[in-house]
Every structure is written in C-alpha cells, then in structure tokens.
Amino acid sequence: MRDELIDLRVKIKDIDSQILRLIRDRLEFSRKIGEIKRKNDYPIIDLKVEAKVVERALNQARDFGLDEEFSRRLVNNLIIEAVRTQGVIIEDRARHLYSVLERVKELESEGVKVIRLDVGEPDLAAPGKVKDALRDNLYRKKYVGYTSSKGLEELREGIANELNAKYGTDITKENVLVTTGGKLSIFTAILSKIASGDRVVIPHPAWPVYENCTRLVNGRVDLIRTCVEEEWAIDIERVEEAFKVRPKLFILCNPNNPTGKIIPDNDLNEVLQIAERNKVCVLTDEVYSSYSYKPFKSVLQLTDSNYIYVNSFSKRFGLTGWRVGYAVADVETISRMHRIIQISVTCVPEFIQRGALEALTINQIEYRAFAARMKERVNIACEELDKLPLHYLKPDGGMYIFPKTIFDGFQSRHFAHRLLNEKGVSIVPGEAFGEYPEHFRISLGRDVKDIRAGLKIMGQMIEKWPRL
Ligand code: PLP
C-alpha cells in the first residue's frame, strides 16, 4: 500500500515537471509569435485565433474525459499568460478616475474652490421624510444591530414590488439581495460568476470598476469598442465574435456611464438573444435608468433568465453616501452572492435600510422631478458644448456627457489635470473608460450655475490647447 502511494506520487511529480516544461516551451513560442506580430503591426489580441485555441482544447478535453469548465479555465489561463508574454500591459483605468478625485480633495483641503464636473453624485437632496425615517429608526427605534445578509425582508419585498409594477415582472424577495451600494452588487456578481481564466465581455467605453473587479480574480476581459462616430452603437458581429470564445459574463451599463447612450430596443434584444444562445449570463447595470430622456427598456422586460440586474438608491434618490444598492437574479445566483456578503460586510446598517424603505414609498412624481432637472442640465451643457470644437452625442439618459476633441494627439489625462490645477475645474479623463484619450467626461451632478461656469472655463482651455 505504502509503496504504491510512493510510486503514484513519483508519477505525479514527473507529470508536473513535464507540464511545467511544456508550459515553458509554449510561452517561448508565444513570445516569438508576439515578435512577429509586432514586426508586422498585427494586433496582439486576436479573438478569432483564441476562439480556435479554446475550441480545440475543449474538444480534446472531451475526448480525454476531462471536466469542461476546468479545461476552459486552464486553456484561458495559458492564453492570459501568453498575452502577457507578448507584452500587453494591462492598464489600471480606475486610477485615472480616482487620481482626479484625490487631487480635488487635496485642493479643497487647501481652501481652493473647485467646480466639480467630475463627480458621479447628483446634488439632489434626499427628501426630508427619508431622512426623518433614518433618524427615527436610529434614535427612537434603535435599529442598530445586524440584519440578514440578504437585506431586510420588507426592503427586498418593496424592491421586488416596485420592479414588478414598473416592468411587469414576477420577481419575489428571494430574487433580491440588498448590498452596500450598487458597487457591491457588481463586485459580488462578478466574484460569484468568475474564477481565474473565465472571460467577461464588456462594451467600451465603460465604468472601469467592471474591468478591475474581473482582473482581481484573474478573469480575462474582452472589449467591444464603440465610438461616437457610430453613435456608440454596439456592433452585433463583434458580440458574436466575442461570444465564440465562451465568456461567462457580458456586462451592460444602460444608460451608459460615461456616454449617456441608451441601447436601442432592437440592439438590446439581439444582444440578449445571442447571450441566451451562448448561455452567457448578462450583468445589467441600470443605476442611471431613472434618468432616461428617451424610452428605456430594462433587461428585466426582455429576458427572464440568466441575468443579474443591478440598481441602487444612490443616483435616483440622491443617497450616494448611504450605500444602498441591490441585485436581482435567480435564487441560486443570489445565494452565491449572499455568501460573499455574509463573509465580508455582513449587511447594510439596519437604520439605513429602513430609511431606504421609506424612499420607496415616496411619491414617484417627486423623483421624476429629479430626472426633469437633470434633463434641463443636459440641455444647458449641450448649448455650451456646441460653441466648442468638440464632437459629442447628446445623452439619451444618465448624468454625463462624453465629448471628443476634434484635433489629433489630445491627451485627456494631461488636459484634465491642467484644468484642475490651473483653473480649478474637475472633469474625468477619457482614459478612465478605455482607449479614449481624445474624450473626457463631464458630470451634470452640480447645479446649472456651476455647469455653465465650469464649461466656459474648460472651453477657454480647449481653444488654447496646443494642436499637433
Ligand atoms: N454603476 C455605475 C455605472 C456607476 O457609475 C456607479 C457609481 O458611480 C455605480 C454603479 C455604483 O453606485 P453606488 O455604489 O453608489 O450604488
């Protein structure tokens, strides 16, 4: 018995050594391929080739009787490493977002008044009734303990009822998870679906958090670039191509941050059908849906399976710092996400959840007034932008505009930092959202006076910016 054990362990040792030697050789060949690609100006990442590599490996794995999931992750990990060998540098885009934010805080602490056109926070005040409910639940009712990590039953039920009334769905509280902001819904969604080597498809430009979170678990991000010249339309052929490499997740932000684009119904339908055919889960981030200036369709209205829907109290109710968001998905997915909340933040504080519950009972007319105010800001900002050498698509929704300068060689991150340091106006560089150095994001979270003043100052700097 003992001899057999020793014998088997020796065999495993030999196999490990062979595997590692083969991986070394594989990476060496990849490096050489990288050199050829660079010499000939070929793109380093070629999804068509990667799809073939994955497919071939899966066929062989099937023949060998290996688990498909395991084999897919293994071959994708080899691809991730090969791409790294070929010199692809993965940029941490979020730093472009947070570097502006940190510099703003520094300047403000020195007493500088900054015109904030960077913030993803609407300056809308939470209605008094909601704040009163929070105070009452904290001081009088003393709801200060832990709640279920899924969130209060009443709140989950309230969220389900609201969505059902709005979208004609049949969501129950079992499908709802309350999280510390929509951000934690996104984080737990990705963590619950993605392991090392899994692929996530994201149309660009995109809020950088999706990418960073995927990379945190060594997932592979496949991007689908969209551009202002094509009105930020998602190319369906490119979606088909990306899905051939068998991703686990497709992330949509609708209305989009930073472009303000609402995906047209037909495109959304088509994309969802492709996802369904390929058994890819759709993570739909709809935190800006209450600011829609055109008819808006939720993914909830178009599909009833294999999605994770995310929304939040932050943008719609002006409750960013309260940190209440939620996810809706099938019971099994919710249970996996719930386990991550259990072992991390435990729950959103109960008195805050009860304040959020009160927000759900507020007359919807009041919230529609928020959207009307945001739309007015969009119109005013567009009037100012029209005077400048910029190209942009008027947002269909959300609270941002993502203009493009029309001269070559523009580097948004330099522009954003000079504008902030020299003129006290903060915007977010386009690099935060993808390969968009000619673009920048303007937030309409502040009042009309600030928007006008900030855009005027920004415009003067644009006019004088050195052109190549
Ligand atoms: N999704 C998008 C696209 C965002 O821009 C943000 C915040 O800026 C969030 C989600 C998360 O918001 P919160 O965590 O405040 O709910």
XYZ file of C-alpha atoms and ligand atoms in Angstrom:
484
model
C 0.000 0.000 0.000
C 2.676 2.448 1.111
C 4.879 1.519 -1.850
C 2.000 2.106 -4.233
C 1.421 5.549 -2.705
C 5.096 6.453 -3.086
C 5.046 5.167 -6.638
C 1.966 7.248 -7.572
C 3.473 10.372 -6.013
C 6.638 9.924 -8.054
C 4.478 9.639 -11.199
C 2.656 12.859 -10.319
C 5.991 14.585 -9.723
C 7.136 13.546 -13.203
C 3.904 14.718 -14.776
C 4.123 18.101 -13.006
C 7.625 18.524 -14.279
C 6.543 17.648 -17.850
C 3.595 20.059 -17.645
C 5.816 22.892 -16.468
C 8.411 22.188 -19.154
C 5.665 22.197 -21.800
C 4.264 25.453 -20.457
C 7.718 26.992 -20.625
C 8.010 25.910 -24.287
C 4.500 27.158 -25.037
C 5.315 30.585 -23.592
C 8.555 30.724 -25.548
C 6.629 30.103 -28.789
C 4.079 32.727 -27.758
C 6.845 35.236 -27.209
C 8.170 34.564 -30.718
C 4.681 34.949 -32.155
C 4.495 38.285 -30.316
C 7.695 39.443 -32.043
C 6.293 38.544 -35.461
C 3.031 40.342 -34.675
C 4.867 43.462 -33.582
C 7.153 43.453 -36.609
C 4.160 43.201 -38.941
C 1.931 45.509 -36.947
C -0.619 42.766 -36.313
C -2.868 43.152 -33.276
C -1.613 41.171 -30.285
C -5.081 40.024 -29.283
C -6.922 38.094 -31.953
C -10.225 36.705 -30.719
C -10.706 34.550 -33.814
C -7.459 32.687 -33.094
C -8.254 32.483 -29.383
C -11.680 31.011 -30.163
C -9.984 28.267 -32.193
C -7.488 27.553 -29.404
C -10.267 27.272 -26.818
C -12.485 25.146 -29.060
C -9.650 22.774 -29.912
C -8.722 22.381 -26.264
C -12.324 21.717 -25.288
C -12.717 19.038 -27.953
C -9.598 17.317 -26.726
C -10.657 17.671 -23.106
C -13.942 15.987 -24.002
C -12.061 13.126 -25.686
C -9.880 12.784 -22.601
C -12.917 12.786 -20.298
C -11.835 15.997 -18.563
C -14.216 18.447 -16.934
C -15.170 21.147 -19.448
C -15.191 24.091 -17.015
C -11.791 23.162 -15.658
C -10.327 22.711 -19.136
C -11.721 26.019 -20.365
C -10.251 27.892 -17.418
C -6.935 26.116 -17.830
C -6.551 26.977 -21.506
C -7.734 30.545 -20.885
C -5.104 30.911 -18.176
C -2.496 29.794 -20.691
C -3.823 32.394 -23.114
C -3.768 35.131 -20.436
C -0.132 34.288 -19.681
C 0.766 34.134 -23.392
C -0.755 37.581 -23.987
C 1.261 38.910 -21.055
C 4.404 37.378 -22.566
C 3.649 39.232 -25.783
C 3.987 42.499 -23.925
C 0.378 43.562 -23.445
C 0.285 45.896 -20.470
C -2.974 45.875 -18.595
C -3.791 49.415 -17.588
C -5.470 50.181 -14.298
C -8.016 52.599 -15.733
C -9.686 53.306 -12.431
C -6.596 55.257 -11.373
C -7.491 57.960 -13.905
C -10.825 58.331 -12.150
C -9.516 58.256 -8.616
C -6.442 60.425 -9.259
C -8.747 63.340 -10.163
C -10.853 62.703 -7.102
C -7.863 62.629 -4.779
C -6.384 65.810 -6.252
C -9.757 67.550 -5.831
C -9.784 66.559 -2.149
C -6.240 67.899 -1.713
C -7.096 71.227 -3.367
C -10.295 71.561 -1.358
C -8.416 70.897 1.866
C -6.110 73.799 0.903
C -9.189 76.002 0.612
C -9.412 76.037 -3.208
C -12.976 76.140 -4.521
C -13.205 73.503 -7.235
C -16.026 73.450 -9.796
C -16.878 69.789 -9.657
C -17.754 68.407 -13.067
C -16.176 65.055 -12.208
C -18.483 63.655 -9.564
C -20.853 60.779 -10.126
C -23.122 62.212 -7.461
C -26.316 64.099 -8.127
C -26.603 67.104 -5.792
C -30.243 66.223 -5.210
C -31.162 66.254 -1.559
C -32.828 63.189 -0.111
C -36.444 64.080 0.743
C -36.991 65.120 4.373
C -39.296 62.166 5.025
C -36.470 59.759 4.189
C -34.010 61.498 6.498
C -36.640 61.607 9.249
C -37.190 57.857 8.866
C -33.455 57.256 9.176
C -33.227 59.380 12.335
C -36.285 57.748 13.883
C -35.007 54.260 13.172
C -31.617 55.119 14.607
C -32.583 57.097 17.739
C -36.106 56.081 18.744
C -36.485 52.574 17.379
C -32.785 51.812 17.819
C -32.433 49.553 14.800
C -28.699 49.294 15.161
C -27.960 45.567 15.033
C -27.142 43.205 12.208
C -29.819 42.184 9.725
C -29.890 39.148 7.456
C -27.043 39.492 4.964
C -29.665 39.310 2.218
C -31.174 42.557 3.497
C -34.399 43.294 5.352
C -37.319 41.236 4.105
C -39.526 44.332 3.852
C -36.953 46.164 1.752
C -36.374 43.190 -0.566
C -40.112 42.820 -0.939
C -40.524 46.560 -1.586
C -37.843 46.457 -4.299
C -39.446 43.382 -5.926
C -42.904 45.020 -5.870
C -41.595 48.230 -7.374
C -39.849 46.412 -10.226
C -42.906 44.243 -10.874
C -45.161 47.296 -11.060
C -42.742 49.075 -13.385
C -41.687 46.257 -15.680
C -44.464 43.662 -15.390
C -42.072 41.069 -13.976
C -42.735 38.465 -11.295
C -39.723 38.985 -9.077
C -40.005 37.857 -5.459
C -37.952 38.893 -2.444
C -35.986 35.644 -2.851
C -34.576 37.101 -6.069
C -33.352 40.279 -4.365
C -30.130 40.971 -2.478
C -29.516 44.296 -0.721
C -25.884 45.415 -0.867
C -23.599 48.231 0.226
C -24.267 50.350 -2.859
C -24.740 49.079 -6.380
C -20.971 48.722 -6.481
C -21.015 45.788 -4.089
C -23.767 44.145 -6.141
C -21.447 44.359 -9.145
C -18.483 43.145 -7.130
C -20.334 40.135 -5.675
C -21.930 39.371 -9.048
C -18.514 39.161 -10.709
C -16.987 37.273 -7.790
C -19.814 34.754 -7.756
C -19.611 34.064 -11.503
C -15.961 34.488 -12.406
C -12.937 32.426 -11.434
C -9.387 32.588 -12.738
C -9.408 32.170 -16.527
C -13.090 32.993 -17.062
C -13.887 35.601 -19.661
C -16.020 38.701 -19.324
C -17.156 40.732 -22.332
C -17.570 44.482 -21.847
C -18.540 47.102 -24.426
C -16.278 50.150 -24.171
C -16.249 52.905 -23.016
C -17.217 51.590 -19.596
C -17.049 52.430 -15.938
C -13.613 50.948 -15.020
C -14.856 49.046 -11.977
C -16.161 46.122 -14.081
C -12.717 45.554 -15.557
C -10.788 45.995 -12.333
C -13.061 43.634 -10.499
C -12.737 40.967 -13.219
C -8.960 41.264 -13.168
C -8.918 40.996 -9.388
C -9.955 37.360 -9.813
C -7.613 36.897 -12.802
C -10.520 36.870 -15.223
C -9.939 37.843 -18.834
C -11.660 40.968 -20.159
C -12.674 41.041 -23.837
C -13.622 44.510 -25.009
C -16.038 45.595 -27.676
C -15.129 49.108 -28.720
C -17.875 51.551 -29.603
C -17.351 55.082 -30.889
C -19.127 58.406 -31.002
C -18.969 58.455 -34.828
C -21.243 55.367 -34.790
C -23.428 56.846 -32.058
C -21.985 54.399 -29.530
C -23.801 51.504 -31.212
C -22.678 48.024 -30.164
C -21.564 46.064 -33.232
C -23.552 42.826 -33.108
C -20.970 40.960 -35.220
C -18.310 41.768 -32.655
C -20.567 40.472 -29.901
C -20.981 37.208 -31.837
C -17.216 37.013 -32.270
C -16.510 37.645 -28.579
C -19.084 35.045 -27.557
C -17.311 32.390 -29.648
C -14.528 32.433 -27.055
C -17.090 31.254 -24.481
C -17.312 34.065 -21.945
C -19.168 33.608 -18.671
C -20.463 37.138 -18.344
C -21.494 40.046 -20.567
C -21.697 43.402 -18.807
C -24.012 46.160 -19.977
C -24.397 49.611 -18.484
C -27.671 51.120 -19.621
C -27.977 54.137 -19.737
C -24.246 54.169 -20.154
C -21.670 55.805 -17.947
C -19.863 57.747 -19.498
C -21.666 58.188 -22.861
C -25.301 58.553 -21.747
C -26.337 56.165 -24.520
C -29.473 54.077 -24.063
C -29.148 50.849 -26.036
C -31.913 50.817 -28.682
C -34.542 48.097 -28.057
C -33.662 46.135 -31.189
C -29.964 46.010 -30.369
C -30.663 45.095 -26.762
C -32.989 42.329 -27.867
C -30.492 40.989 -30.339
C -27.634 41.036 -27.852
C -29.781 39.244 -25.257
C -30.717 36.573 -27.784
C -27.057 35.979 -28.634
C -26.273 35.756 -24.911
C -29.071 33.252 -24.411
C -27.956 31.116 -27.358
C -24.420 31.063 -25.980
C -25.539 30.571 -22.358
C -23.754 33.743 -21.267
C -25.036 35.488 -18.161
C -25.841 39.202 -18.653
C -24.920 41.577 -15.857
C -27.045 44.664 -16.450
C -26.115 47.798 -14.544
C -29.111 50.107 -14.658
C -28.197 52.538 -11.879
C -28.868 55.512 -14.167
C -32.214 54.270 -15.525
C -34.216 56.825 -13.543
C -32.532 59.489 -15.680
C -33.888 58.471 -19.080
C -34.740 61.140 -21.599
C -35.867 58.626 -24.226
C -37.960 55.454 -23.877
C -35.916 52.966 -21.897
C -36.272 49.176 -21.795
C -34.832 47.235 -18.899
C -33.222 43.841 -19.428
C -35.851 42.679 -16.911
C -38.541 43.294 -19.540
C -36.759 41.324 -22.220
C -35.460 38.200 -20.544
C -36.400 36.110 -17.556
C -33.295 34.023 -17.007
C -29.524 34.154 -16.834
C -29.196 37.794 -15.892
C -28.044 39.769 -12.874
C -29.744 43.135 -12.622
C -28.129 45.887 -10.552
C -29.624 49.110 -9.331
C -29.032 51.496 -6.469
C -30.553 54.150 -4.262
C -27.519 56.374 -4.926
C -28.314 58.175 -8.149
C -32.093 58.060 -8.262
C -32.735 59.111 -4.667
C -29.634 61.269 -4.113
C -28.456 58.832 -1.420
C -24.919 58.089 -2.602
C -23.303 58.125 0.850
C -25.968 55.925 2.398
C -24.575 52.994 0.452
C -27.684 51.051 -0.505
C -27.929 49.117 -3.740
C -29.414 45.843 -4.830
C -29.139 42.942 -7.215
C -31.880 40.823 -8.752
C -31.163 37.360 -10.128
C -32.225 33.723 -9.915
C -32.292 32.248 -6.420
C -29.103 30.236 -6.828
C -27.065 33.229 -8.035
C -28.481 35.387 -5.233
C -27.493 32.716 -2.743
C -23.885 32.680 -4.038
C -23.705 36.465 -3.900
C -25.290 36.387 -0.440
C -22.488 34.152 0.852
C -19.938 36.786 -0.225
C -21.851 39.465 1.730
C -22.002 37.128 4.743
C -18.249 36.705 4.847
C -17.432 40.341 4.105
C -19.574 43.330 5.116
C -22.429 41.335 6.780
C -25.174 43.811 5.889
C -26.154 47.399 5.193
C -26.845 49.007 8.624
C -30.478 48.405 9.536
C -31.464 52.049 10.166
C -30.161 52.895 6.676
C -32.103 50.052 5.096
C -35.225 51.338 6.852
C -34.510 54.843 5.517
C -34.231 53.352 2.021
C -37.545 51.561 2.586
C -39.110 54.957 3.238
C -37.588 56.242 -0.019
C -39.553 53.570 -1.875
C -42.818 54.941 -0.515
C -42.226 58.496 -1.702
C -44.476 59.789 -4.413
C -42.802 58.960 -7.720
C -43.638 62.433 -9.050
C -41.000 63.831 -6.740
C -38.360 61.596 -8.288
C -39.479 62.340 -11.806
C -38.772 65.966 -10.977
C -35.131 64.960 -10.346
C -34.957 63.483 -13.842
C -36.534 66.620 -15.329
C -33.891 68.748 -13.614
C -31.136 66.516 -14.936
C -32.565 66.769 -18.450
C -32.522 70.565 -18.181
C -28.844 70.374 -17.201
C -28.149 68.177 -20.239
C -29.717 70.805 -22.489
C -27.785 73.666 -20.919
C -24.478 71.789 -21.051
C -25.075 70.919 -24.715
C -25.682 74.591 -25.526
C -22.254 75.407 -24.086
C -20.547 72.439 -25.762
C -21.969 73.380 -29.163
C -19.821 76.516 -29.083
C -16.617 74.467 -28.837
C -14.533 72.362 -31.256
C -15.981 69.142 -29.840
C -17.919 66.198 -31.147
C -20.430 64.507 -28.873
C -23.708 62.652 -28.825
C -26.413 64.235 -26.736
C -27.101 61.776 -23.897
C -30.297 59.691 -24.003
C -30.032 59.215 -20.265
C -27.753 59.285 -17.240
C -25.902 62.281 -15.872
C -22.791 62.554 -18.035
C -21.621 63.818 -21.412
C -18.555 62.313 -23.088
C -17.295 64.777 -25.727
C -14.409 64.205 -28.108
C -11.943 66.906 -29.105
C -11.636 67.156 -32.848
C -7.884 67.686 -33.045
C -5.233 64.955 -33.113
C -2.913 63.976 -30.312
C -5.152 65.148 -27.479
C -4.324 63.518 -24.159
C -7.268 63.839 -21.900
C -5.429 62.981 -18.687
C -2.995 65.899 -19.158
C -5.843 68.206 -20.036
C -7.913 67.142 -17.009
C -5.041 67.674 -14.589
C -4.077 71.060 -16.010
C -7.700 72.180 -15.981
C -7.953 71.159 -12.341
C -4.615 72.507 -11.139
C -4.611 75.762 -13.111
C -8.307 76.635 -13.364
C -9.980 74.709 -10.542
C -12.408 72.753 -12.770
C -12.551 68.968 -12.420
C -13.537 66.548 -15.187
C -12.650 62.872 -15.661
C -10.182 61.931 -18.423
C -11.417 59.624 -21.173
C -8.612 57.164 -20.418
C -10.566 56.103 -17.306
C -13.174 54.474 -19.545
C -10.995 52.787 -22.172
C -8.764 53.802 -25.057
C -10.411 57.191 -25.336
C -7.657 59.791 -24.806
C -9.477 62.323 -27.011
C -12.587 62.222 -24.830
C -13.410 63.445 -21.343
C -16.400 63.009 -19.087
C -18.437 65.891 -17.780
C -20.755 65.202 -14.881
C -24.006 67.096 -14.503
C -24.276 66.361 -10.811
C -23.861 70.015 -9.839
C -26.199 72.975 -10.354
C -26.651 74.887 -13.591
C -24.502 77.816 -12.421
C -21.515 75.553 -11.831
C -22.080 73.677 -15.083
C -22.147 76.879 -17.132
C -19.145 78.408 -15.330
C -17.115 75.166 -15.472
C -17.814 74.608 -19.168
C -16.886 78.190 -20.044
C -13.511 77.841 -18.307
C -12.992 74.416 -19.854
C -13.860 75.816 -23.285
C -11.253 78.574 -22.980
C -8.605 75.993 -22.223
C -9.713 73.768 -25.115
C -9.476 76.684 -27.547
C -5.906 77.385 -26.486
C -4.786 73.752 -26.223
C -1.670 73.079 -28.393
C -2.593 71.158 -31.552
C -0.280 68.744 -33.308
N -22.630 51.635 -11.804
C -22.165 52.742 -12.391
C -22.096 52.780 -13.882
C -21.717 53.830 -11.643
O -21.262 54.923 -12.255
C -21.785 53.741 -10.233
C -21.291 54.839 -9.391
O -20.722 55.798 -9.801
C -22.319 52.564 -9.663
C -22.718 51.543 -10.469
C -22.391 52.327 -8.192
O -23.026 53.276 -7.443
P -23.327 53.001 -5.916
O -22.336 52.023 -5.419
O -23.202 54.324 -5.254
O -24.703 52.447 -5.874
